[in-house]
CSV table of C-alpha atoms in Angstrom, one decimal:
chain,number,residue,atom,x,y,z
A,178,MET,CA,2.0,-12.5,-3.6
A,179,LYS,CA,3.6,-9.4,-2.7
A,180,ILE,CA,1.6,-6.8,-1.3
A,181,ALA,CA,1.6,-3.3,0.2
A,182,ILE,CA,-0.6,-1.8,2.4
A,183,ALA,CA,-0.6,2.3,2.8
A,184,SER,CA,0.3,2.7,6.1
A,185,ASN,CA,0.5,5.6,8.6
A,186,GLY,CA,3.2,3.6,10.7
A,187,LYS,CA,6.0,1.3,9.9
A,188,ASN,CA,4.8,-1.6,11.6
A,189,GLU,CA,1.6,-4.1,10.9
A,190,ASN,CA,-0.4,-2.1,14.5
A,191,ALA,CA,-0.5,0.8,12.3
A,192,LYS,CA,-3.6,1.8,11.2
A,193,VAL,CA,-4.6,1.6,7.1
A,194,SER,CA,-4.2,5.4,5.9
A,195,GLU,CA,-7.2,6.6,4.3
A,196,VAL,CA,-5.2,8.3,1.3
A,197,SER,CA,-3.2,6.0,-1.1
A,198,GLY,CA,-1.0,8.9,-2.7
A,199,ARG,CA,-0.1,10.6,0.7
A,200,ALA,CA,0.4,7.4,2.9
A,201,LEU,CA,3.2,8.2,5.5
A,202,TYR,CA,4.4,4.6,5.2
A,203,TYR,CA,4.0,1.5,2.5
A,204,LEU,CA,4.4,-1.6,4.2
A,205,ILE,CA,5.1,-4.8,2.1
A,206,PHE,CA,4.6,-7.6,2.6
A,207,GLU,CA,5.9,-11.7,1.0
A,208,ASN,CA,3.7,-14.1,1.9
A,209,ASP,CA,2.3,-12.0,4.5
A,210,LYS,CA,5.6,-11.7,6.4
A,211,LEU,CA,6.7,-7.8,6.3
A,212,ILE,CA,9.7,-7.5,4.8
A,213,LYS,CA,9.9,-4.0,3.9
A,214,ALA,CA,8.8,-0.5,5.2
A,215,ILE,CA,9.3,2.4,2.6
A,216,LYS,CA,8.6,6.2,4.0
A,217,ASN,CA,6.7,7.7,1.3
A,218,PRO,CA,8.8,10.1,-0.2
A,219,PHE,CA,5.3,11.9,-2.2
A,220,ARG,CA,3.2,12.5,0.9
A,221,VAL,CA,3.7,15.9,0.5
A,222,GLY,CA,4.1,18.0,-2.5
A,223,GLY,CA,2.6,19.3,-5.5
A,224,GLY,CA,0.7,16.8,-7.8
A,225,GLY,CA,1.0,13.1,-9.3
A,226,ALA,CA,1.6,11.5,-5.2
A,227,GLY,CA,-0.8,8.7,-6.8
A,228,PHE,CA,1.2,8.0,-10.4
A,229,SER,CA,4.6,8.3,-8.1
A,230,ILE,CA,4.3,5.9,-5.8
A,231,ALA,CA,2.5,3.6,-8.0
A,232,GLU,CA,5.8,3.4,-10.1
A,233,VAL,CA,7.9,3.0,-7.1
A,234,LEU,CA,5.3,0.1,-5.8
A,235,SER,CA,5.8,-1.4,-9.4
A,236,ASP,CA,9.4,-1.7,-9.4
A,237,GLU,CA,9.1,-3.6,-5.9
A,238,LYS,CA,7.1,-5.9,-7.9
A,239,VAL,CA,4.0,-5.5,-5.7
A,240,GLU,CA,0.6,-7.8,-6.8
A,241,MET,CA,-1.9,-6.3,-4.4
A,242,VAL,CA,-2.3,-2.6,-3.0
A,243,ILE,CA,-4.3,-2.1,-0.1
A,244,SER,CA,-5.4,1.6,1.1
A,245,GLY,CA,-9.0,3.3,3.1
A,246,LYS,CA,-8.8,4.8,-0.6
A,247,PHE,CA,-7.4,5.2,-3.8
A,248,GLY,CA,-7.5,8.4,-5.8
A,249,ALA,CA,-8.7,8.2,-10.0
A,250,ASN,CA,-4.8,8.5,-11.2
A,251,MET,CA,-3.1,6.1,-8.8
A,252,ILE,CA,-6.3,3.3,-9.9
A,253,SER,CA,-5.1,4.4,-13.3
A,254,ALA,CA,-1.9,3.8,-12.7
A,255,LEU,CA,-2.0,0.4,-10.6
A,256,GLU,CA,-4.2,-0.9,-13.6
A,257,SER,CA,-1.6,-0.1,-16.1
A,258,LYS,CA,0.7,-2.0,-14.3
A,259,GLY,CA,-1.6,-5.1,-13.8
A,260,ILE,CA,-1.8,-4.1,-9.7
A,261,LYS,CA,-4.5,-5.0,-7.7
A,262,TYR,CA,-6.1,-2.6,-4.9
A,263,LYS,CA,-8.2,-3.1,-2.4
A,264,GLU,CA,-10.1,-0.2,-0.3
A,265,MET,CA,-10.1,-1.0,3.3
A,266,SER,CA,-10.2,0.9,5.9
A,267,SER,CA,-10.9,1.4,9.9
A,268,MET,CA,-9.0,-1.0,10.7
A,269,THR,CA,-5.2,-1.8,11.7
A,270,VAL,CA,-2.6,-3.2,8.7
A,271,LYS,CA,-2.5,-6.5,10.4
A,272,GLU,CA,-6.3,-6.7,10.4
A,273,ALA,CA,-6.6,-6.0,6.8
A,274,LEU,CA,-3.6,-8.3,5.7
A,275,GLU,CA,-6.1,-10.9,7.0
A,276,LYS,CA,-9.0,-9.9,5.7
A,277,ARG,CA,-7.9,-8.9,2.3
A,278,ARG,CA,-9.4,-12.8,0.8
């Protein structure tokens, strides 16, 4: 399963971002192995960040997204693409990956 985790940094020891659309990075894991770190191009600027990053994650064939919190627009975008989502906060990316089940 391909999982994207909103992160404050580029590695597994970074904290899970409390914001989804404005997260600094998205770390993408496949079979629990980090395969890609994406710097979120929508972290600053106008509205629509949640929808836009959902598009990027869909293009990456992500099946689940983990973040501290999700906005209504991002939830709607993820649901429309059949992508699962889970809110997990106050932990590292590695902890969230292990506890997601």
